[in-house]
Coordinates of C-alpha atoms in Angstrom, one line a residue:
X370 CA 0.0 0.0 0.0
X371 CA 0.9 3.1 -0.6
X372 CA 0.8 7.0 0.5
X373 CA -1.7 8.9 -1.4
X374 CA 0.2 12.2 -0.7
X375 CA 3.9 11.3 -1.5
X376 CA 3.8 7.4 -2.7
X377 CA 5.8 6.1 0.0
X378 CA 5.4 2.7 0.8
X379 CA 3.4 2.3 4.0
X380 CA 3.2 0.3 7.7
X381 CA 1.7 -0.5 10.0
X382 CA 1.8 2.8 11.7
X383 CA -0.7 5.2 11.6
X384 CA 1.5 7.9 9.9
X385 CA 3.2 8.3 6.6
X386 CA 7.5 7.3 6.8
X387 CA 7.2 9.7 4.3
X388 CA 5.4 12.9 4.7
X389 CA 4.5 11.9 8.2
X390 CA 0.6 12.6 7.2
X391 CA -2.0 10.8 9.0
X392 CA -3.2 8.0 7.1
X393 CA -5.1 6.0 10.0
X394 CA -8.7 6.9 8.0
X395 CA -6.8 6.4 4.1
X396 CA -5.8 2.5 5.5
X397 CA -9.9 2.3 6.3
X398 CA -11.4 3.0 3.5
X399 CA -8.6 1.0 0.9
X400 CA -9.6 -1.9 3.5
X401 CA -13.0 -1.4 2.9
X402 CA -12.6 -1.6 -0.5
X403 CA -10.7 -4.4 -0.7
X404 CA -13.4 -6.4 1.4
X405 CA -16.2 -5.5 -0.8
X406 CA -14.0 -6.9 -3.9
X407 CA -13.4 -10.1 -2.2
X408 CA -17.4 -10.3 -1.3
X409 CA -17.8 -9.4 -4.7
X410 CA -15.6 -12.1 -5.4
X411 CA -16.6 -14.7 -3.4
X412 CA -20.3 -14.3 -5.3
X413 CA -19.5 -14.6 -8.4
X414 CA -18.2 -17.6 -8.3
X415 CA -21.3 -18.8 -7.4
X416 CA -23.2 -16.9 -9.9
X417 CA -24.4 -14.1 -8.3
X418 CA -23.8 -11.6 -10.6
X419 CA -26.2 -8.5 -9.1
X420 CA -24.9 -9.2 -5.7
X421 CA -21.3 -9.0 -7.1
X422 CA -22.2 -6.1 -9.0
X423 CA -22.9 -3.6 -6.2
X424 CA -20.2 -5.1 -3.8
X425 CA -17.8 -3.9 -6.7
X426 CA -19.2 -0.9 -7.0
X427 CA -19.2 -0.2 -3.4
X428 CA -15.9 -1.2 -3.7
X429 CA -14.8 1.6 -6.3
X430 CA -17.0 4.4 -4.4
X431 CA -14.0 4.0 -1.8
X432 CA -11.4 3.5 -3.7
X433 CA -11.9 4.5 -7.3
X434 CA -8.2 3.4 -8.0
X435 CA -8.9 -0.4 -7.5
X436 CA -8.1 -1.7 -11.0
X437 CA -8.7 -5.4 -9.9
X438 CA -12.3 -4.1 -8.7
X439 CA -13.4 -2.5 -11.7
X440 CA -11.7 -5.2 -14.0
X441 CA -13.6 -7.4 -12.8
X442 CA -17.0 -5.4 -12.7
X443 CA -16.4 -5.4 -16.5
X444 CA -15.9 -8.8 -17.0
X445 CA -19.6 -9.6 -14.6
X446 CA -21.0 -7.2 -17.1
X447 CA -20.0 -9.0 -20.2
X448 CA -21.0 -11.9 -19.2
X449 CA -24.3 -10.8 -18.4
X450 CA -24.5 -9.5 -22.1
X451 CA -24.5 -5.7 -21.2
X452 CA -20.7 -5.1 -23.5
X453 CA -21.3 -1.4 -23.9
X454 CA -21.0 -1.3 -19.6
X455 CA -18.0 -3.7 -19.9
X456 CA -16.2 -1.6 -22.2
X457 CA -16.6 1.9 -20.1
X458 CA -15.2 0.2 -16.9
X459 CA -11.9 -1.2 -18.9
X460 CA -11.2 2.2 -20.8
X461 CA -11.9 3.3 -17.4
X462 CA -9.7 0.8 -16.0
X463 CA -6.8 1.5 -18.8
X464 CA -7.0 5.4 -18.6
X465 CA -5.9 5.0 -14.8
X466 CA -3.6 2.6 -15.1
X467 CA -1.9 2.6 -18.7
X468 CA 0.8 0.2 -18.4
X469 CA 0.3 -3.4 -17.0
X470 CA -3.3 -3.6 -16.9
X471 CA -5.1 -6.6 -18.3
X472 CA -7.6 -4.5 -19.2
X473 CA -5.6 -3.4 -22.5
X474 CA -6.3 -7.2 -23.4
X475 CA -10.2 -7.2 -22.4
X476 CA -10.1 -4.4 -25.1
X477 CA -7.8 -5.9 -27.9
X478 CA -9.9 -8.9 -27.7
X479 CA -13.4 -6.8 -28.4
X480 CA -11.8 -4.5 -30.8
X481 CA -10.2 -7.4 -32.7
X482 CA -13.5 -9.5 -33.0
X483 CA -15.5 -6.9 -36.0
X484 CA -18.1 -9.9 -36.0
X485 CA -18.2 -9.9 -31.9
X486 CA -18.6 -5.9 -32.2
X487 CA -21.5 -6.0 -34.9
X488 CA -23.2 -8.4 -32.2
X489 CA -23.0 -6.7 -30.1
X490 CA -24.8 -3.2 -32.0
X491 CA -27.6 -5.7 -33.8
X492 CA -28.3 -7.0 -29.7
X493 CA -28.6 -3.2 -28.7
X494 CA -30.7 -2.6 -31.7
X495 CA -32.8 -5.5 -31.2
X496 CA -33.9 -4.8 -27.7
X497 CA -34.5 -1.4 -28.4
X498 CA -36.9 -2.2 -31.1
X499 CA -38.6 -4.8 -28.8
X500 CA -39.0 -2.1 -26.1
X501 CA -40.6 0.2 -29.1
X502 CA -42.8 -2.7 -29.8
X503 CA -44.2 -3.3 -26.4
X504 CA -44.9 0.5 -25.5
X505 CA -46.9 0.0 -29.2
X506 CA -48.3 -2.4 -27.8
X507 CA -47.5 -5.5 -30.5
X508 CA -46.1 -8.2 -27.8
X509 CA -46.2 -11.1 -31.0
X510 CA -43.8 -8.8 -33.0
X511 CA -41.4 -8.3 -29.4
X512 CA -41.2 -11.7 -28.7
X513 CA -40.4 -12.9 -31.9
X514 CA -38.0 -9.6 -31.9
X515 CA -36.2 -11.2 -28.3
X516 CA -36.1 -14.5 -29.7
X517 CA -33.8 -13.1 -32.2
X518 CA -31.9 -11.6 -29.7
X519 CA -31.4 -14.2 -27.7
X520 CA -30.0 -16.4 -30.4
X521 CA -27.2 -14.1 -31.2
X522 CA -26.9 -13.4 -27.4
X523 CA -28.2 -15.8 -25.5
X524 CA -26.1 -13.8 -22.5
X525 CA -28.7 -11.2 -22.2
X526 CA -30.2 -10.9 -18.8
X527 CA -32.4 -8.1 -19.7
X528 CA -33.8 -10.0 -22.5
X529 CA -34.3 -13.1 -20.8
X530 CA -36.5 -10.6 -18.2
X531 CA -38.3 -8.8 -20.7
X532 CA -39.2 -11.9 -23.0
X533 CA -40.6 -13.8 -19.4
X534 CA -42.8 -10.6 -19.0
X535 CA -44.1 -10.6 -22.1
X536 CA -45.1 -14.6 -21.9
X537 CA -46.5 -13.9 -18.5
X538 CA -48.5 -11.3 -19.6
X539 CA -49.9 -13.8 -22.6
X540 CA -50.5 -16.3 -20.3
X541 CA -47.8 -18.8 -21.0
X542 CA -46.7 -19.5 -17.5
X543 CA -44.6 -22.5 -18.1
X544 CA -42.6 -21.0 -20.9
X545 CA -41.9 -18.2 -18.9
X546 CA -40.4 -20.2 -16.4
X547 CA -38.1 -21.7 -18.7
X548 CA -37.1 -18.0 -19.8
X549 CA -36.6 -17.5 -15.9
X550 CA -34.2 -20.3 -15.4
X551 CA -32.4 -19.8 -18.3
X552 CA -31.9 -16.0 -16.7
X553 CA -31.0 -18.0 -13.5
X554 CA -28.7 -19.6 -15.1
X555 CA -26.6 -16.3 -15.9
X556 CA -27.3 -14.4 -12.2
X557 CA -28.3 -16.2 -9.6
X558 CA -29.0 -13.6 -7.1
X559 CA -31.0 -11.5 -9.6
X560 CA -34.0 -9.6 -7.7
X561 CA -35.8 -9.3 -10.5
X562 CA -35.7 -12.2 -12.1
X563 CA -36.6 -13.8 -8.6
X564 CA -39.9 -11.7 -8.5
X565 CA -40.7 -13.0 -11.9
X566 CA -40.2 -16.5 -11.5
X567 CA -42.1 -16.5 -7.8
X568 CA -45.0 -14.5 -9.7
X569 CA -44.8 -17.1 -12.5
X570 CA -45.0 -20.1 -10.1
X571 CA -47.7 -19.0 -8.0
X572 CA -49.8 -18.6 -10.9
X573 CA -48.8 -22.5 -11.9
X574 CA -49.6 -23.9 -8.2
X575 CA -53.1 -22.1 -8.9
X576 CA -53.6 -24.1 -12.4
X577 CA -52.5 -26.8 -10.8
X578 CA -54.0 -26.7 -7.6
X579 CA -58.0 -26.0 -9.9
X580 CA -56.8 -28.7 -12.5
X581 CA -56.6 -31.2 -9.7
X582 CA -60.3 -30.5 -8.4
X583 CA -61.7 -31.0 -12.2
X584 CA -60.3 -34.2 -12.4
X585 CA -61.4 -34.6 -8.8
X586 CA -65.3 -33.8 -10.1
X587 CA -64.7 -35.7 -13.0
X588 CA -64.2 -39.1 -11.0
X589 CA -67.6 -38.5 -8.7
X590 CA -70.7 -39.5 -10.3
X591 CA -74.1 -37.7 -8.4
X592 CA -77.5 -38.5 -8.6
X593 CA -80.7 -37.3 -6.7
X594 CA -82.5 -39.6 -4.2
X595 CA -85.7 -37.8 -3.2
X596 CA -83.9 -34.3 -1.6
X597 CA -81.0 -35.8 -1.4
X598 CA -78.0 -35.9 -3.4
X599 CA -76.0 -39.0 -3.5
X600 CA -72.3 -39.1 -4.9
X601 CA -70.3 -41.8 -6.0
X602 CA -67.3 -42.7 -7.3
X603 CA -67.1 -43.1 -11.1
X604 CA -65.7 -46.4 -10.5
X605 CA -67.5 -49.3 -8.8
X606 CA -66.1 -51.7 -6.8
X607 CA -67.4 -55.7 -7.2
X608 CA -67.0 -58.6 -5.7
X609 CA -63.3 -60.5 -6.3
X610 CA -63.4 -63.6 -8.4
X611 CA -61.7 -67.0 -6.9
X612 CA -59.3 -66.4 -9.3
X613 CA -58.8 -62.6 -7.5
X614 CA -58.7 -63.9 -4.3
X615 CA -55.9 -67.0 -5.2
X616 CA -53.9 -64.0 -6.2
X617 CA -54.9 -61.8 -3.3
X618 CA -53.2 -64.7 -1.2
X619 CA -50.3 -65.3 -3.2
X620 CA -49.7 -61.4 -2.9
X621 CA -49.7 -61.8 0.9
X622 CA -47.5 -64.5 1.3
X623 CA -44.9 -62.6 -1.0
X624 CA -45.3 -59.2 0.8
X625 CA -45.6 -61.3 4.5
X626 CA -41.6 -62.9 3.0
X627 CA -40.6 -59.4 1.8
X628 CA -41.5 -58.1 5.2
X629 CA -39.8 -60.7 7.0
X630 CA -36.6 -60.2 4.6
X631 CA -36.5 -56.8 5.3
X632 CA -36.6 -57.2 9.4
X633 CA -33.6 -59.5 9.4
X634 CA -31.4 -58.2 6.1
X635 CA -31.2 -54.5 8.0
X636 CA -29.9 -55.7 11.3
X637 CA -26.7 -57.8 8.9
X638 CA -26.3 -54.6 7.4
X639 CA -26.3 -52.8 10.2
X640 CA -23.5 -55.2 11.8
X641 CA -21.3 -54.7 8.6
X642 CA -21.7 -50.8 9.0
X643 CA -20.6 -50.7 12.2
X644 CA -17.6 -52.6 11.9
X645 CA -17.1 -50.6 8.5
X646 CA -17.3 -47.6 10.5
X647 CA -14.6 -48.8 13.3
X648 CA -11.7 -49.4 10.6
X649 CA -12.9 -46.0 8.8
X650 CA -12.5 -44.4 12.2
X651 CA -9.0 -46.4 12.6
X652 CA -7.4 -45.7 9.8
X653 CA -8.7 -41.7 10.5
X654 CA -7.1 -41.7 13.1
X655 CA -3.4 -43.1 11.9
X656 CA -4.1 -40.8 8.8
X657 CA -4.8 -37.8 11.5
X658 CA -1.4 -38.9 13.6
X659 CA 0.1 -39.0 10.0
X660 CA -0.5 -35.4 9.3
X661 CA 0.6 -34.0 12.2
X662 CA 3.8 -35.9 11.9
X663 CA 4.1 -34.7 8.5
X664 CA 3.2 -30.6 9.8
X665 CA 6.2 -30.8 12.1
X666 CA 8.6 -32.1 9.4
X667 CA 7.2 -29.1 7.4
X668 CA 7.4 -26.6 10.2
X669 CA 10.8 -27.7 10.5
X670 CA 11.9 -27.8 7.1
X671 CA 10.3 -23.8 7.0
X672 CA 12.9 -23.0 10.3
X673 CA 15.6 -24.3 8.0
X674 CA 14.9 -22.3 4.9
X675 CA 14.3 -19.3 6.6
X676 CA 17.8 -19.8 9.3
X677 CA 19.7 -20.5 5.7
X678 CA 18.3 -17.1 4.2
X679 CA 19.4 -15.6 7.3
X680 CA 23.2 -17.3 6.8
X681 CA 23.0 -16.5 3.0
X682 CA 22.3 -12.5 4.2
X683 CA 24.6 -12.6 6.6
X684 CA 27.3 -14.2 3.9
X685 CA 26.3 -11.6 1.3
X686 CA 26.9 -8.7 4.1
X687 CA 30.2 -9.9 5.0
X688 CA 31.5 -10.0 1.5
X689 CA 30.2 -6.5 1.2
X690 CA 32.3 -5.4 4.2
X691 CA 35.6 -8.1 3.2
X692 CA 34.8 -5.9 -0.6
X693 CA 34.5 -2.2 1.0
X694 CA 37.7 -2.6 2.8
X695 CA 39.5 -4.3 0.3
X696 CA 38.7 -1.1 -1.9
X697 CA 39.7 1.2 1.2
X698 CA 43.1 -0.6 1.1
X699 CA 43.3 -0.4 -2.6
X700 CA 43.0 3.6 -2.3
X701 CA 45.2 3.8 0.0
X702 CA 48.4 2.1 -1.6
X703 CA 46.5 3.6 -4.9
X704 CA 47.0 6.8 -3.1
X705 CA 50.6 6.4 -1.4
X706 CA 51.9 5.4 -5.1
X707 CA 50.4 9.0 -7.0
X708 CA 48.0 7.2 -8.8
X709 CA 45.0 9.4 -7.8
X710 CA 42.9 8.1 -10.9
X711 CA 42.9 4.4 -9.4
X712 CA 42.5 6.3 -6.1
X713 CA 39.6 8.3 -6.3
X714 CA 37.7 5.2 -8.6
X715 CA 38.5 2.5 -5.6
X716 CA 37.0 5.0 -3.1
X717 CA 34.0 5.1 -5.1
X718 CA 33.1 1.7 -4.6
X719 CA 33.8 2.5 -1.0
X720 CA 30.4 2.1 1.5
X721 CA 31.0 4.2 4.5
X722 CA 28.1 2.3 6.0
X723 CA 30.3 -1.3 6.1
X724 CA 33.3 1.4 8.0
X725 CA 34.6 1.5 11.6
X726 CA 35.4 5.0 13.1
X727 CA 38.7 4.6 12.6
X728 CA 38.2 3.5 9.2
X729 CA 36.0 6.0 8.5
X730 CA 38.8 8.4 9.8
X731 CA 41.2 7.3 7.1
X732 CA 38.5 7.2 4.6
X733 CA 38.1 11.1 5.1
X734 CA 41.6 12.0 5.4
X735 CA 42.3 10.2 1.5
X736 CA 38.9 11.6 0.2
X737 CA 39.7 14.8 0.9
X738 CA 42.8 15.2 -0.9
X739 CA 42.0 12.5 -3.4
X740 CA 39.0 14.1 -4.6
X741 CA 40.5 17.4 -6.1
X742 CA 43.5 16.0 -7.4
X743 CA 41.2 13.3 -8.7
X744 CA 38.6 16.3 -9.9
X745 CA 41.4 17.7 -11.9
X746 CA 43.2 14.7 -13.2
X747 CA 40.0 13.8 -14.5
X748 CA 39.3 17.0 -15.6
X749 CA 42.5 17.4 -17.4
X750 CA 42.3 14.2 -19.2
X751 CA 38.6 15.1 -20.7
X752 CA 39.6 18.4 -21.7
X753 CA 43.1 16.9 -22.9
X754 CA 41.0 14.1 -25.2
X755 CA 38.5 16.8 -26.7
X756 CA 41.1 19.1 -27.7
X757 CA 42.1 15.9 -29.5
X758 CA 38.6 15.0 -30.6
X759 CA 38.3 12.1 -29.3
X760 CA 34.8 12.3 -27.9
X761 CA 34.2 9.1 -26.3
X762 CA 37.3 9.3 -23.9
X763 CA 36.2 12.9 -23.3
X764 CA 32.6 11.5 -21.9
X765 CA 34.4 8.9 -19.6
X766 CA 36.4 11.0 -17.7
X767 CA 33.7 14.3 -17.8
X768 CA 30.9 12.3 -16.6
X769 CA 33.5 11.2 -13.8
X770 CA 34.2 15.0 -12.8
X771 CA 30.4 16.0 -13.6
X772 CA 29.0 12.8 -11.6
X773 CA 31.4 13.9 -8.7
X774 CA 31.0 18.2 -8.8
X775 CA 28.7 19.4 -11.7
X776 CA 29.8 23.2 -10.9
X777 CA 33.5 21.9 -10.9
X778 CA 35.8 24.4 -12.6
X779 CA 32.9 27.3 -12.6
X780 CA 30.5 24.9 -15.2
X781 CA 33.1 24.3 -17.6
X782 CA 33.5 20.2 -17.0
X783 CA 29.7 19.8 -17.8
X784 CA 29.7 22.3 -20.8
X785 CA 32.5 19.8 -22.4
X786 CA 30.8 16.9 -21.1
X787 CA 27.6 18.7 -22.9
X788 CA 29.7 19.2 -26.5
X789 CA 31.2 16.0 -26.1
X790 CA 27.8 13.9 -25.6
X791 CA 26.7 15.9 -28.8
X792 CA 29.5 14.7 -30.6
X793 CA 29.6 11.4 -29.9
X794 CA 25.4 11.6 -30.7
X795 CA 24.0 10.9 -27.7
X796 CA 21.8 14.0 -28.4
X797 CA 19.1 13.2 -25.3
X798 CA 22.4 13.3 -22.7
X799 CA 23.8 16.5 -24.7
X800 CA 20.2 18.1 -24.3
X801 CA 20.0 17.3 -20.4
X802 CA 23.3 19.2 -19.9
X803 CA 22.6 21.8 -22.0
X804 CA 19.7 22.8 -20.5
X805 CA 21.9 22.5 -16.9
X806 CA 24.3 25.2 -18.2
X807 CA 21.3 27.9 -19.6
X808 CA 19.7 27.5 -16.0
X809 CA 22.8 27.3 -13.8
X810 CA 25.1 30.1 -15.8
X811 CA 22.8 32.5 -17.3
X812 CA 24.2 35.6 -19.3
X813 CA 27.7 33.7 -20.7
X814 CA 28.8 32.9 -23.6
X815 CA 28.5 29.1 -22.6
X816 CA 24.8 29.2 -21.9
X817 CA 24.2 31.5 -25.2
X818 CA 25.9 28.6 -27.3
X819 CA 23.5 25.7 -24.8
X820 CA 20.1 27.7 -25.7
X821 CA 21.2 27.1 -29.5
X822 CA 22.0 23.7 -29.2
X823 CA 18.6 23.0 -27.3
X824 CA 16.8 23.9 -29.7
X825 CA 18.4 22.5 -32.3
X826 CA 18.6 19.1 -30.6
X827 CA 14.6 19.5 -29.8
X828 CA 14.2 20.4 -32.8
X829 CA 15.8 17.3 -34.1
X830 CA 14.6 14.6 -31.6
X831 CA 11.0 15.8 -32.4
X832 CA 11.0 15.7 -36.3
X833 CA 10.8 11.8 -37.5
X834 CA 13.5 10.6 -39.7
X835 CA 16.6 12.7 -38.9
X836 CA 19.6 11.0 -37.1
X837 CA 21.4 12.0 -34.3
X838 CA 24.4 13.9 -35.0
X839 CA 23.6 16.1 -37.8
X840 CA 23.1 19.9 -38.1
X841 CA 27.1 20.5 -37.0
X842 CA 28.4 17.4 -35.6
X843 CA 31.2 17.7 -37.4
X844 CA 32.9 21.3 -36.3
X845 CA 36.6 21.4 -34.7
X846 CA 37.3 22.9 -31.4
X847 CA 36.9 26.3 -31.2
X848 CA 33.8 26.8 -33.7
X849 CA 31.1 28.2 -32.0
X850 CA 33.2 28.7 -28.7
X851 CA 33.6 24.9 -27.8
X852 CA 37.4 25.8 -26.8
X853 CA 36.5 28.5 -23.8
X854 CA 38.7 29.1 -21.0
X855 CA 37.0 30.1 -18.0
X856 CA 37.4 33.8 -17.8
X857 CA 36.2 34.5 -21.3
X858 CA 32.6 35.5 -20.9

């Protein structure tokens, strides 16, 4: 996590390392949106696309950066049918975020697919004519519209809604409650599509329920006895045949052996159970025993790893130290001998950090003195190898001086470095200096000739087709006051 006022990486403390602003209420709300994503989640894996829906977009009224958040809020939306939404969250998603983002692949995909992307236009003109159709009041003409629909996008919750509408409101009940599951099938947790099918069932338990009592009527035969009114069954009973009853016995002594089979066969298999049951729970318990063996060995074999990442630290710091002072020692005989170039390069790779006090204490006393005869050796050598035009030795030991003292020898060591960069075409380098010497030494001759070359070098890096080097490249020392002494201006 990060600090939304300065980008510093963040603790576990209430305030910023880095700005020190409070950021106890900041930590909140990215929580908060980070729980609502993995709610959000969480349903729609199990298809609950609405409810996953307004999680996420709870999720992004906290945090609107969450790219994960509103990535996935596009992808719920395609696959719900409703492209046009998916799009606007992923150039949403891409405008924050332009590098990295999966998004940029969500979009490439779309934009690829022309046939996907006329689909897509022919489903939102399709609905739209069906919803012109049923305010006209011609539901044959929308239904036959959504059907349409739904065959080129059968993803289309909203069409799956408005079709089961329609088929309630001709009366088809049962077809509308294959509409329904089919929407089911998409979302889940959809309210509406809920309402629907609970309307669309009640009114099939009601057919039901009154077909029931027809056929109920329908077996009852009445007749009138004086005032009163006798009812009987459609069906009359009579008396069994011998033949009838033979089999009437036959049938008891079959159901009487079932019986019987059924009163001892359970208690067998109840005895097998049981002692299935006892070697199940035996061989649970020696796999439980088993697992906890084997999380000890792991817990172990984690202590190691983590104590041989701690000796493999330790190693690397120690050669860091063995390396610093071996440089130290280097300088120093480097040093005692007049070589101040080896010197001054062996101190570089010097860390202070790695130093003793009294180590430290040598490390000043030779720093001090190498450094300016180090400043000018180097210094001398540059100017010595562009005098000579030879560019590429002049860069090395400039950008040593420049790297070390950028105002060293009152700006001249980065003007050379500046001319030298240029000649050599590293134009973007030579345009960084240049700009260096028109800010830092305004009014001289030097930063007169820099404001020339800047624009002639932006000049050049923003036309297509030119190579770096050209427009004077090729001019001696002393042309256009590359040989200045300090003193001149």
């Amino acid at each position: 996590m990060e600090c939304y006022n300065c980008g510093a990486a963040l603790t576990k403390d209430s305030v910023c390392p880095g700005c020190g602003i409070q950021i106890k209420v900041y930590k909140h709300i990215i929580y908060a949106s980070n729980r609502c994503y993995n709610n959000a989640l969480a349903k729609a894996q199990v298809r609950d696309l609405s409810g996953a829906i307004k999680d996420l977009q709870l999720s992004l009224k906290y945090n609107k950066m969450n790219i994960t958040a509103r990535n996935l809020l596009g992808l719920i939306y395609y696959e719900t049918g409703d492209t046009v939404s998916a799009l606007g969250e992923w150039v949403i998603s891409r405008s924050l975020r332009p590098e990295n983002n999966i998004a940029e692949e969500y979009l490439a995909y779309i934009q690829k697919n022309q046939v996907q992307l006329d689909n897509v236009n022919q489903t939102i003109k399709k609905y739209n004519q069906a919803l012109a159709y049923c305010r006209q009041g011609s539901e044959d003409l929308a239904i036959l519209q959504l059907k349409k629909l739904l065959s080129t996008n059968p993803k289309l919750l909203c069409g799956h809604q408005l079709l089961a509408l329609l088929c309630m409101k001709e009366g088809e009940f049962a077809r509308a409650k294959r509409t329904l599951e089919n929407a089911l099938k998409i979302d889940s947790g959809n309210t509406t599509t809920l309402k629907y099918l609970k309307e669309v069932e009640s009114h099939l338990y009601a057919d039901e329920r009154e077909a029931k009592k027809a056929k109920k009527r329908e077996e009852l035969l009445s007749y009138q006895s004086g005032n009163e009114t006798i009812i009987q069954p459609k069906t009359s009973f009579k008396d069994t045949s011998p033949l009838m009853t033979v089999v009437n016995i036959i049938i008891g002594i079959v159901i009487g052996a079932l019986v019987t089979g059924f009163l001892v066969v359970p208690g067998v298999r109840q005895n097998a159970r049981s002692e299935a049951n006892t070697a199940v729970s035996s061989a649970n318990d020696t796999i439980t025993t088993k697992d906890e063996n084997i999380k000890t060995l792991n817990s172990q074999i984690d202590d190691l790893k983590k104590e041989i990442k701690e000796l493999e630290e330790e190693k690397t710091e120690n050669d860091s130290k063995i390396s610093t002072y071996e440089q130290l020692l280097a300088a120093y005989a480097a040093f005692s001998g007049g070589d101040v170039e080896t010197a001054g390069t062996a101190l570089a790779n010097v860390n202070v950090d790695y130093l003793s006090q009294s180590s430290k204490t040598i490390y000043d006393q030779i720093n001090a003195q190498v450094n300016q005869q180090y400043l000018e050796t180097m210094y001398s050598e540059g100017y010595a190898a562009y005098s000579r035009y030879d560019y590429e030795a002049a860069v090395t030991a400039l950008q040593a001086v420049v790297d070390m003292d950028e105002s060293y020898h009152d700006g001249y060591a980065i003007y050379y470095l500046a001319q030298s960069c240029r000649k050599v075409g590293n134009n973007q380098k030579a345009l960084e200096y240049y700009r260096k010497i028109a800010e830092q030494y305004p009014n001289t001759s030097r930063a007169s000739t820099a404001q020339r070359y800047i624009t002639e070098l932006e000049e050049e890096l923003g036309a297509s087709g030119v190579q770096p080097g050209q427009d004077g490249d090729m001019q001696e020392p002393g042309q256009d006051g590359d040989m200045q002494e300090p003193g001149q201006d």
